[in-house]
Amino acid sequence: MTSGLFAQTPPGVLLVNEISNGTKGTREFVELVVGATDNTVATADVRNWIIDDNNGIFNGTVAAGAGISGGHLRLADDPTWENVTPGTTIVLFNGSDFDSTATNPLFSNFEAASVAANGVLSTTNASGRPVIYVAVGLSTLVQSNNSIPTASPANGNYCGTGSYNNIGIWSDIGLRNTCQGDGIQTRCPGCIINLEGEPTFYHGVSYGTQMSEVTGGTFLNGAHIDLTDSTEDTLCAAQKDFYLDSATATLDPQNSNRWHFTGAASATPGESNTVANDQFIANLANYTYTYDACPQPEVPQTNNGVVMVTEISNGPSGSCEYAVLAVGPCLANPAADSVDIRGWIMDDNNGVFNNNTCGSGRGISTGHYRFAFDDVWAKVPVGSSIVLYNYDDNCYSLPTTPSTSPNSGGIYFEPVGGTTASPLPPNALIERYGSFPTSSTCGTYCNPSGTTPYVTASSWASTVGLGNSGDGFQVRCPGCNDINTGTPSFYHGFGYGPATGSAAFSSLAASTGNLGAPVINTSTGSNTRFYFDPSSVTAATDLGNPANWVSATAYAAASGGSIGLYSAALKTYLTGAPEDFPCCGGGGEARPAGTTKVINVAGKDMEVHAYPNPAGKVLNVDFTASGKVTVQLLDINGRVIATQEVTGRSSVNFNVSNYVPGIYTYKVISGKNVSTGKVMIAK
């Protein structure tokens, strides 16, 4: 993967160091410092960390009038945050309202960041340590979820509602100026695939009469600052700057006695707050102070699989429709008994059967489905079939309870819908994104404005409903998610429709990374089923040959007893360790297995292949370099755990059977030419 889920550098931590309400208006900023969890590696990963104001934790309840701004911020899954030097200061400020240089020379960095590329200024401070200024609202480095937490209705959680906007909104953590106060907190990554739990509170500070210390924290507690009595200071929290003054201990950030306040005009964004604070940050930078790491994602110990279409039907009438999918292994481990198909995309036509053109008359419905990131789909037996069908027009009386394992025939039955008088309990195993693609933006699957919010699937007819004059069904590689962040690439499908006209249907030949999309040209798909019926299967690309597909009258209502069965020749081929089904790549694209994304440091040509990926017993690394070559295997913390030096050879192998499952990095060194890539080791 190459999303932020699996860190190649050790996880870092974010500690609150200073917060300011600004000299007026909403000219606020939050200053964070980066701490390490491992004192042997030079950088730390802080992707997906949560930053928020009060969500009820500082006053013990989620209620209106508690200083709870709706929503929260998150550091994006971006390389900027993947390798951050401990001791780095991160200043997040309101990009639409900030103090100017005329007030304080240090505020000039706000102005510089606001006009810099992507609203980001990276510089060094007077102590020679890195500082990153981010203009929230102008930069993709900080995202926001505008939905939760909320004060009314009371919801102090972070998972389950809304999506993240690519560009954050400062008001999601806006600070309160009144005497009752507010606070700022950091939280561990969470609400992401393989780390689905609520983000744990890590550190924070609050101020005001309504707020208090946070005690009993899993990592650190939350400090609190008492404001001067309002009879002496009528401004209360307005025009205040709250800062840490510390040098003596790792846990000083949680000690309320180490926190003070001053006027906002005297704030020190990006610089040390005091001499003592400078020493504290220096101790972060030199690893004198290290902290406990947040929970890390659980690495799936399964083999990646592939999905293909074997049958689709318009049913005898109405929208009594279904699709039959088969599950197989990919090149990374063709002999796998079970495979992981979580996140695979299912859709009707999106123009792929019309030479990738959009428009009406092509059967393009809005939205798409995917297999949920559920354990049910993490280990699916190779050769299984999955029947996806419309619960709301179930004329074949197929099971109304979703399958969590295959039946004796190797079939999963997955109904979708539930709007009739006796609705189906939501089938959480299938999820839906209802906005894309559309007939006018048919190549778009991911939310272009931020993360893609999938919900329990519904609305068969308007999402993947099959048109009578022309349509199709397709499967795509995983994408639009925390692990596979890219657009899901086409893998296989079948279409039907007219051969001529403005909405002509034509077959898509198999190419690198996909099995093709055969089409049967017909004037109608009404009362018809189309299925894969080869005389034999000798290659994966047989699925893309239109000659192997036939049409027949749809099964009559209540007579679909064989639905879910597919070509015996294909099943034999799938379960016989086939070596020609391409694997999907980490970004959502499909690619031949055994190739991994390689970063070539010297910029010279050196082709490297690492396989199988995931590896269970032996990892092979092939390369095109000649002469003396050094191949290293590094663990998640960047430590070299195995090295081989060869001369005159183009491959090495490592016995990884006793390695801890997880993400590893390999490095191939040939003279000044260095190539690196990532592999998963699983059991």
Coordinates of C-alpha atoms in Angstrom, one line a residue, residues 140-665:
T140 CA -4.5 20.0 1.0
L141 CA -2.1 19.1 3.8
V142 CA -4.9 19.6 6.4
Q143 CA -8.3 18.0 5.8
S144 CA -11.5 18.5 7.6
N145 CA -14.6 16.5 8.5
N146 CA -17.4 19.0 9.0
S147 CA -19.9 16.6 10.4
I148 CA -18.6 15.4 13.8
P149 CA -18.1 16.0 16.7
T150 CA -21.2 18.1 17.2
A151 CA -22.8 19.7 20.3
S152 CA -26.3 19.4 19.1
P153 CA -27.2 16.7 18.6
A154 CA -24.7 15.5 21.1
N155 CA -22.0 13.5 19.4
G156 CA -18.4 13.5 20.6
N157 CA -17.2 10.8 18.3
Y158 CA -15.0 11.0 15.2
C159 CA -16.0 7.9 13.1
G160 CA -19.1 7.0 11.2
T161 CA -20.4 10.3 9.7
G162 CA -19.3 12.5 6.9
S163 CA -16.2 12.5 4.8
Y164 CA -12.9 14.5 4.8
N165 CA -12.7 17.5 2.6
N166 CA -9.4 17.8 0.7
I167 CA -9.0 21.3 2.0
G168 CA -9.7 21.9 5.7
I169 CA -12.0 24.5 7.2
W170 CA -10.7 26.4 10.2
S171 CA -14.1 26.9 11.8
D172 CA -14.1 23.1 12.5
I173 CA -11.8 23.8 15.4
G174 CA -12.7 27.5 16.0
L175 CA -11.8 28.6 19.6
R176 CA -14.1 30.3 22.0
N177 CA -13.3 33.8 23.4
T178 CA -15.7 33.8 26.3
C179 CA -14.7 33.2 30.0
Q180 CA -16.2 29.7 29.8
G181 CA -13.3 28.7 27.5
D182 CA -12.3 26.0 25.1
G183 CA -9.3 23.8 24.3
I184 CA -7.2 22.1 21.7
Q185 CA -6.4 18.4 21.6
T186 CA -4.5 15.9 19.4
R187 CA -5.7 12.4 18.8
C188 CA -4.2 9.2 17.4
P189 CA -5.1 8.2 13.8
G190 CA -8.4 6.3 13.6
C191 CA -11.6 5.8 11.6
I192 CA -9.5 4.3 8.8
I193 CA -9.4 0.9 7.2
N194 CA -7.6 -1.7 9.5
L195 CA -7.7 0.9 12.3
E196 CA -11.4 1.5 12.4
G197 CA -11.7 2.5 16.1
E198 CA -12.3 5.9 17.6
P199 CA -9.1 8.0 17.6
T200 CA -7.7 8.0 21.2
F201 CA -7.0 11.3 23.0
Y202 CA -3.2 11.9 23.1
H203 CA -2.6 15.4 24.5
G204 CA -4.3 18.7 24.9
V205 CA -4.8 21.9 26.9
S206 CA -7.9 23.8 27.8
Y207 CA -8.7 27.2 29.3
G208 CA -11.7 28.9 31.0
T209 CA -14.1 28.4 33.8
Q210 CA -16.1 25.6 32.1
M211 CA -13.1 23.5 31.2
S212 CA -10.8 21.3 33.4
E213 CA -7.9 19.0 33.2
V214 CA -8.2 15.6 31.4
T215 CA -7.1 12.8 33.7
G216 CA -6.6 9.1 33.2
G217 CA -5.4 9.5 29.6
T218 CA -4.1 6.5 27.7
F219 CA -1.0 8.4 26.7
L220 CA -0.8 11.9 28.3
N221 CA -3.4 13.9 30.2
G222 CA -4.8 17.3 29.3
A223 CA -3.5 20.4 31.0
H224 CA -5.7 23.3 32.0
I225 CA -5.2 27.1 32.4
D226 CA -7.3 29.2 34.7
L227 CA -8.2 32.6 33.3
T228 CA -8.0 35.7 35.5
D229 CA -11.3 36.5 37.1
S230 CA -13.5 38.3 34.6
T231 CA -13.9 41.3 37.0
E232 CA -10.2 41.9 36.5
D233 CA -9.9 40.9 32.9
T234 CA -13.0 41.6 30.9
L235 CA -11.4 40.1 27.7
C236 CA -11.4 36.6 29.2
A237 CA -10.0 34.4 26.5
A238 CA -10.1 37.0 23.7
Q239 CA -6.7 38.2 22.5
K240 CA -5.0 35.5 24.6
D241 CA -2.1 33.3 23.7
F242 CA -1.6 30.1 25.8
Y243 CA 1.8 28.4 25.8
L244 CA 3.9 25.7 27.3
D245 CA 6.9 26.7 29.4
S246 CA 8.9 23.5 30.1
A247 CA 12.3 21.9 30.2
T248 CA 12.4 19.4 33.0
A249 CA 10.4 16.2 32.1
T250 CA 8.9 14.2 29.4
L251 CA 5.4 14.6 30.9
D252 CA 5.6 18.4 31.3
P253 CA 3.1 19.0 28.5
Q254 CA 0.3 17.5 30.7
N255 CA 1.3 19.5 33.8
S256 CA -1.0 22.5 34.2
N257 CA 1.6 24.4 36.2
R258 CA 3.8 24.5 33.0
W259 CA 1.2 26.4 31.0
H260 CA 0.7 30.2 31.0
F261 CA -1.0 32.9 29.0
T262 CA 0.0 36.2 27.5
G263 CA -1.4 38.7 25.0
A264 CA -1.9 37.4 21.5
A265 CA 0.3 40.1 20.1
S266 CA 3.2 38.5 21.9
A267 CA 2.7 35.0 20.5
T268 CA 5.7 33.1 19.1
P269 CA 4.3 30.9 16.3
G270 CA 7.1 28.7 15.0
E271 CA 9.6 29.8 17.7
S272 CA 10.2 28.5 21.2
N273 CA 7.9 30.0 23.7
T274 CA 10.6 30.5 26.3
V275 CA 14.2 29.4 27.0
A276 CA 12.8 26.4 29.0
N277 CA 10.5 25.5 26.1
D278 CA 13.4 25.7 23.7
Q279 CA 15.2 23.1 25.8
F280 CA 12.1 20.9 25.9
I281 CA 11.8 20.9 22.1
A282 CA 15.6 20.2 21.8
N283 CA 15.0 17.2 24.0
L284 CA 12.4 16.0 21.5
A285 CA 14.8 16.5 18.7
N286 CA 17.7 14.6 20.3
Y287 CA 15.4 11.8 21.5
T288 CA 16.0 12.5 25.2
Y289 CA 12.2 12.5 25.4
T290 CA 10.3 9.8 23.5
Y291 CA 6.6 8.8 23.9
D292 CA 4.4 5.7 23.5
A293 CA 3.1 5.0 20.0
C294 CA -0.6 5.1 19.1
P295 CA -2.2 1.8 18.0
Q296 CA -1.0 0.7 14.6
P297 CA -3.1 -0.8 11.8
E298 CA -3.5 -4.6 11.8
V299 CA -1.8 -6.0 8.7
P300 CA -4.1 -8.4 6.9
Q301 CA -2.4 -11.8 6.8
T302 CA -4.1 -12.9 3.5
N303 CA -3.4 -13.1 -0.2
N304 CA -4.8 -10.5 -2.5
G305 CA -7.4 -12.0 -4.9
V306 CA -9.3 -11.0 -8.0
V307 CA -12.9 -10.9 -9.0
M308 CA -14.4 -11.5 -12.5
V309 CA -17.9 -11.4 -14.0
T310 CA -19.4 -14.7 -15.1
E311 CA -23.1 -13.9 -15.5
I312 CA -25.6 -11.0 -15.5
S313 CA -29.4 -11.1 -15.9
N314 CA -32.1 -8.6 -16.5
G315 CA -34.6 -11.1 -15.1
P316 CA -38.0 -12.1 -16.6
S317 CA -39.5 -8.6 -15.9
G318 CA -39.2 -5.5 -13.8
S319 CA -35.8 -5.2 -12.1
C320 CA -35.4 -8.8 -10.8
E321 CA -31.7 -8.6 -11.7
Y322 CA -28.5 -10.2 -10.5
A323 CA -24.8 -10.6 -11.3
V324 CA -22.6 -13.6 -10.6
L325 CA -19.0 -13.0 -9.8
A326 CA -16.2 -15.6 -9.4
V327 CA -13.2 -15.2 -7.1
G328 CA -9.7 -16.3 -8.0
P329 CA -6.0 -15.9 -7.1
C330 CA -3.6 -13.5 -8.7
L331 CA 0.0 -13.9 -9.8
A332 CA 1.4 -12.9 -6.4
N333 CA 0.3 -16.3 -5.0
P334 CA -1.5 -18.4 -7.7
A335 CA -1.7 -21.4 -5.3
A336 CA -3.6 -19.5 -2.6
D337 CA -6.5 -21.4 -1.1
S338 CA -8.3 -18.2 0.0
V339 CA -7.9 -14.5 -1.0
D340 CA -8.8 -11.0 0.1
I341 CA -11.3 -9.1 -2.1
R342 CA -12.1 -6.3 0.3
G343 CA -12.6 -3.0 -1.4
W344 CA -13.3 -4.4 -4.9
I345 CA -15.6 -2.1 -6.9
M346 CA -18.8 -3.3 -8.6
D347 CA -20.7 -1.2 -11.1
D348 CA -22.9 -1.3 -14.2
N349 CA -21.7 0.4 -17.4
N350 CA -19.8 3.7 -16.9
G351 CA -19.0 4.1 -20.6
V352 CA -16.3 1.3 -20.6
F353 CA -18.4 -0.7 -23.0
N354 CA -18.8 2.4 -25.3
N355 CA -15.1 3.1 -26.0
N356 CA -15.0 4.9 -22.6
T357 CA -17.4 7.6 -23.6
C358 CA -20.1 9.2 -21.4
G359 CA -23.6 10.2 -22.3
S360 CA -27.2 9.0 -22.2
G361 CA -28.5 5.8 -23.8
R362 CA -25.6 3.8 -22.4
G363 CA -27.2 2.5 -19.2
I364 CA -25.0 4.5 -16.9
S365 CA -26.5 4.6 -13.4
T366 CA -25.2 7.0 -10.8
G367 CA -22.9 5.6 -8.1
H368 CA -21.3 2.2 -7.5
Y369 CA -20.9 -0.6 -4.9
R370 CA -17.9 -2.2 -3.2
F371 CA -17.1 -5.1 -1.0
A372 CA -16.9 -3.8 2.5
F373 CA -13.7 -3.9 4.5
D374 CA -15.1 -6.8 6.6
D375 CA -13.5 -10.0 7.7
V376 CA -16.0 -11.9 5.6
W377 CA -14.2 -10.7 2.4
A378 CA -10.7 -11.0 3.9
K379 CA -10.5 -14.8 3.3
V380 CA -12.7 -15.9 0.5
P381 CA -12.1 -19.5 -0.8
V382 CA -10.7 -19.5 -4.3
G383 CA -13.3 -20.6 -6.8
S384 CA -16.2 -19.2 -4.8
S385 CA -19.0 -17.3 -6.5
I386 CA -20.9 -14.3 -5.2
V387 CA -24.4 -13.5 -6.3
L388 CA -25.3 -9.9 -6.0
Y389 CA -29.0 -9.2 -6.5
N390 CA -31.8 -6.8 -6.0
Y391 CA -33.6 -7.5 -2.8
D392 CA -36.5 -5.2 -3.7
D393 CA -37.4 -7.4 -6.8
N394 CA -36.4 -10.8 -5.7
C395 CA -38.5 -12.8 -8.0
Y396 CA -36.3 -15.9 -7.7
S397 CA -36.8 -16.1 -3.9
L398 CA -33.1 -16.0 -3.3
P399 CA -32.0 -15.9 0.3
T400 CA -32.9 -12.7 2.1
T401 CA -30.1 -13.0 4.7
P402 CA -26.6 -12.0 3.5
S403 CA -24.1 -14.8 3.4
T404 CA -21.1 -14.6 5.7
S405 CA -19.6 -17.8 4.3
P406 CA -20.1 -19.8 1.2
N407 CA -22.8 -22.5 1.1
S408 CA -22.0 -26.1 0.2
G409 CA -21.9 -25.1 -3.5
G410 CA -19.3 -22.4 -2.8
I411 CA -21.8 -19.6 -3.3
Y412 CA -22.3 -16.4 -1.3
F413 CA -25.7 -14.8 -1.7
E414 CA -25.7 -11.0 -1.2
P415 CA -29.0 -9.2 -1.4
V416 CA -28.9 -5.4 -1.8
G417 CA -31.8 -3.1 -1.0
G418 CA -34.6 -3.2 1.5
T419 CA -37.3 -0.7 0.8
T420 CA -40.3 -3.0 0.7
A421 CA -42.9 -3.6 3.4
S422 CA -40.7 -6.2 5.0
P423 CA -37.3 -4.6 4.5
L424 CA -34.0 -6.4 4.5
P425 CA -31.8 -5.7 7.6
P426 CA -29.0 -3.6 6.1
N427 CA -26.4 -5.8 4.3
A428 CA -23.3 -4.1 5.7
L429 CA -21.1 -6.5 3.6
I430 CA -21.8 -4.4 0.5
E431 CA -21.3 -0.7 0.5
R432 CA -22.4 2.1 -1.8
Y433 CA -21.1 5.5 -2.9
G434 CA -24.1 7.3 -4.5
S435 CA -22.4 10.3 -6.2
F436 CA -20.1 8.9 -8.9
P437 CA -19.8 7.9 -11.6
T438 CA -22.6 9.7 -13.5
S439 CA -23.6 9.8 -17.2
S440 CA -21.7 13.0 -17.6
T441 CA -18.7 12.2 -15.4
C442 CA -18.5 8.5 -16.1
G443 CA -14.8 8.1 -15.4
T444 CA -14.9 9.4 -11.9
Y445 CA -15.3 7.0 -8.9
C446 CA -13.6 8.9 -6.0
N447 CA -15.0 12.0 -4.4
P448 CA -13.1 14.8 -6.1
S449 CA -13.5 17.1 -3.1
G450 CA -12.2 14.8 -0.4
T451 CA -12.5 11.2 0.9
T452 CA -15.2 9.0 -0.5
P453 CA -17.9 8.2 2.1
Y454 CA -19.3 4.7 1.6
V455 CA -22.5 3.6 3.3
T456 CA -24.4 0.4 3.5
A457 CA -25.6 -0.4 0.0
S458 CA -29.1 0.3 -1.1
S459 CA -30.9 1.5 -4.3
W460 CA -30.0 -1.3 -6.7
A461 CA -32.1 0.1 -9.6
S462 CA -30.5 3.6 -9.4
T463 CA -27.0 2.4 -8.7
V464 CA -26.3 -0.7 -10.8
G465 CA -29.7 -1.3 -12.4
L466 CA -29.4 -3.0 -15.8
G467 CA -30.9 -1.2 -18.8
N468 CA -33.0 -3.1 -21.3
S469 CA -31.6 -1.4 -24.4
G470 CA -27.9 -1.7 -23.4
D471 CA -25.8 -1.8 -20.3
G472 CA -23.2 -4.1 -18.6
F473 CA -21.6 -5.1 -15.4
Q474 CA -18.0 -4.6 -14.4
V475 CA -15.6 -5.1 -11.5
R476 CA -12.7 -2.8 -10.7
C477 CA -9.6 -2.9 -8.5
P478 CA -10.0 -1.4 -5.0
G479 CA -9.7 2.3 -4.9
C480 CA -11.0 5.5 -3.3
N481 CA -10.1 4.2 0.2
D482 CA -7.5 4.6 2.9
I483 CA -5.3 1.8 1.6
N484 CA -5.9 2.0 -2.2
T485 CA -6.1 5.8 -2.6
G486 CA -6.2 6.0 -6.4
T487 CA -9.0 5.7 -8.9
P488 CA -10.1 2.1 -9.2
S489 CA -8.9 0.7 -12.5
F490 CA -11.0 -1.5 -14.7
Y491 CA -10.4 -5.3 -14.3
H492 CA -13.2 -7.2 -16.1
G493 CA -16.8 -6.9 -17.2
F494 CA -19.4 -7.8 -19.7
G495 CA -21.7 -5.6 -21.8
Y496 CA -24.6 -5.8 -24.2
G497 CA -26.2 -3.3 -26.6
P498 CA -26.4 -2.0 -30.2
A499 CA -23.4 -2.2 -32.5
T500 CA -24.1 1.2 -34.2
G501 CA -25.4 4.6 -33.3
S502 CA -24.2 7.3 -30.9
A503 CA -24.3 4.9 -28.0
A504 CA -22.7 1.9 -29.8
F505 CA -21.4 -0.9 -27.6
S506 CA -18.1 -2.6 -28.5
S507 CA -15.8 -5.0 -26.8
L508 CA -12.7 -3.9 -24.9
A509 CA -9.7 -6.1 -25.6
A510 CA -7.7 -7.4 -22.7
S511 CA -4.6 -5.4 -22.0
T512 CA -1.9 -5.1 -19.3
G513 CA -3.6 -5.4 -15.9
N514 CA -7.1 -6.4 -17.0
L515 CA -9.0 -9.2 -18.6
G516 CA -11.0 -7.2 -21.1
A517 CA -14.7 -6.4 -21.5
P518 CA -16.5 -8.6 -24.1
V519 CA -19.7 -7.3 -25.6
I520 CA -22.7 -9.1 -27.2
N521 CA -24.3 -6.7 -29.7
T522 CA -28.1 -6.9 -29.4
S523 CA -31.1 -4.6 -29.7
T524 CA -32.4 -5.6 -26.3
G525 CA -31.4 -7.1 -23.0
S526 CA -34.9 -7.5 -21.7
N527 CA -35.8 -10.9 -20.3
T528 CA -32.2 -12.1 -21.0
R529 CA -29.3 -13.5 -19.2
F530 CA -25.7 -13.4 -20.4
Y531 CA -23.1 -15.9 -19.2
F532 CA -19.6 -17.2 -19.7
D533 CA -19.8 -20.6 -21.4
P534 CA -16.5 -21.6 -22.9
S535 CA -15.7 -25.1 -24.2
S536 CA -12.5 -24.9 -22.1
V537 CA -10.4 -22.3 -20.2
T538 CA -6.7 -22.2 -20.9
A539 CA -6.0 -18.6 -20.1
A540 CA -7.4 -15.8 -17.9
T541 CA -8.0 -13.7 -21.0
D542 CA -10.6 -16.3 -22.2
L543 CA -13.0 -14.3 -20.0
G544 CA -12.5 -11.4 -22.3
N545 CA -13.3 -13.2 -25.5
P546 CA -16.8 -12.4 -26.8
A547 CA -17.0 -15.9 -28.4
N548 CA -17.0 -17.5 -25.0
W549 CA -20.2 -15.6 -23.9
V550 CA -23.7 -16.5 -24.8
S551 CA -27.2 -15.1 -24.2
A552 CA -30.3 -17.0 -23.3
T553 CA -33.8 -16.3 -22.0
A554 CA -33.8 -15.3 -18.4
Y555 CA -34.9 -17.8 -15.8
A556 CA -38.6 -17.7 -15.1
A557 CA -39.6 -16.3 -11.8
A558 CA -39.1 -18.7 -8.9
S559 CA -37.0 -21.0 -11.0
G560 CA -33.5 -19.8 -10.4
G561 CA -32.2 -22.8 -8.6
S562 CA -28.9 -22.8 -10.5
I563 CA -28.1 -19.1 -10.0
G564 CA -24.6 -18.8 -8.6
L565 CA -23.1 -21.7 -10.5
Y566 CA -20.7 -20.9 -13.2
S567 CA -18.6 -22.6 -15.8
A568 CA -17.0 -25.7 -14.5
A569 CA -14.1 -25.2 -16.8
L570 CA -13.4 -21.8 -15.3
K571 CA -13.7 -23.1 -11.7
T572 CA -11.2 -25.9 -12.5
Y573 CA -8.8 -23.3 -13.9
L574 CA -9.2 -20.9 -11.0
T575 CA -8.5 -23.7 -8.4
G576 CA -5.5 -25.1 -10.4
A577 CA -3.0 -22.3 -9.4
P578 CA -3.3 -20.2 -12.6
E579 CA -0.4 -17.9 -13.2
D580 CA -1.9 -15.3 -15.5
F581 CA -4.4 -13.3 -13.4
P582 CA -2.9 -9.9 -12.9
C583 CA -2.9 -8.4 -9.4
C584 CA -4.2 -5.0 -8.5
G585 CA -1.7 -2.4 -7.4
G586 CA -1.7 -0.3 -4.2
G587 CA -3.1 2.8 -5.8
G588 CA -6.1 1.2 -7.3
E589 CA -4.5 0.3 -10.6
A590 CA -4.1 -3.2 -11.9
R591 CA -0.6 -4.5 -12.7
P592 CA 1.2 -7.8 -13.2
A593 CA 2.2 -9.4 -9.9
G594 CA 5.7 -9.5 -8.8
T595 CA 6.3 -5.8 -9.7
T596 CA 6.3 -3.3 -6.9
K597 CA 6.5 0.4 -7.0
V598 CA 10.2 1.2 -7.1
I599 CA 11.9 4.5 -6.2
N600 CA 15.2 4.9 -7.9
V601 CA 17.4 7.2 -5.9
A602 CA 20.1 7.8 -8.5
G603 CA 17.5 8.3 -11.3
K604 CA 19.1 5.6 -13.5
D605 CA 17.3 2.7 -15.1
M606 CA 17.2 -0.5 -12.9
E607 CA 14.2 -2.7 -13.1
V608 CA 13.4 -4.5 -9.9
H609 CA 10.8 -7.1 -9.2
A610 CA 9.9 -8.4 -5.7
Y611 CA 7.5 -11.4 -5.5
P612 CA 5.3 -12.9 -4.3
N613 CA 3.7 -9.9 -2.7
P614 CA 2.5 -10.6 0.0
A615 CA 5.2 -13.2 0.7
G616 CA 4.7 -16.0 3.2
K617 CA 7.8 -18.2 3.0
V618 CA 10.3 -16.9 0.5
L619 CA 10.7 -13.4 -1.0
N620 CA 12.4 -13.2 -4.3
V621 CA 14.0 -10.0 -5.6
D622 CA 15.0 -9.9 -9.3
F623 CA 17.0 -7.0 -10.8
T624 CA 18.6 -6.0 -14.0
A625 CA 21.8 -4.6 -12.5
S626 CA 25.2 -6.3 -13.2
G627 CA 28.4 -6.5 -11.3
K628 CA 28.4 -6.4 -7.5
V629 CA 24.9 -5.9 -6.1
T630 CA 23.8 -5.6 -2.5
V631 CA 20.2 -6.4 -1.5
Q632 CA 18.9 -5.4 1.9
L633 CA 15.6 -6.1 3.7
L634 CA 14.5 -3.4 6.2
D635 CA 11.8 -3.6 8.9
I636 CA 9.1 -1.0 9.6
N637 CA 11.6 1.0 11.7
G638 CA 14.2 1.2 8.9
R639 CA 16.6 -1.3 10.5
V640 CA 18.4 -3.7 8.1
I641 CA 17.4 -7.2 9.1
A642 CA 18.9 -9.2 6.2
T643 CA 21.6 -8.5 3.6
Q644 CA 22.9 -10.4 0.6
E645 CA 25.8 -9.5 -1.7
V646 CA 26.0 -11.1 -5.1
T647 CA 28.2 -10.7 -8.2
G648 CA 27.1 -11.8 -11.6
R649 CA 23.6 -12.8 -10.5
S650 CA 20.3 -11.1 -11.2
S651 CA 18.2 -12.4 -8.3
V652 CA 18.3 -13.2 -4.6
N653 CA 15.8 -14.8 -2.2
F654 CA 15.1 -14.3 1.5
N655 CA 13.6 -16.9 3.8
V656 CA 10.9 -14.8 5.5
S657 CA 8.9 -17.6 7.1
N658 CA 9.8 -16.6 10.6
Y659 CA 9.4 -12.8 10.1
V660 CA 6.7 -10.8 11.9
P661 CA 3.9 -10.1 9.5
G662 CA 3.9 -6.5 8.3
I663 CA 5.2 -4.1 5.7
Y664 CA 8.9 -4.2 4.8
T665 CA 11.2 -2.3 2.5

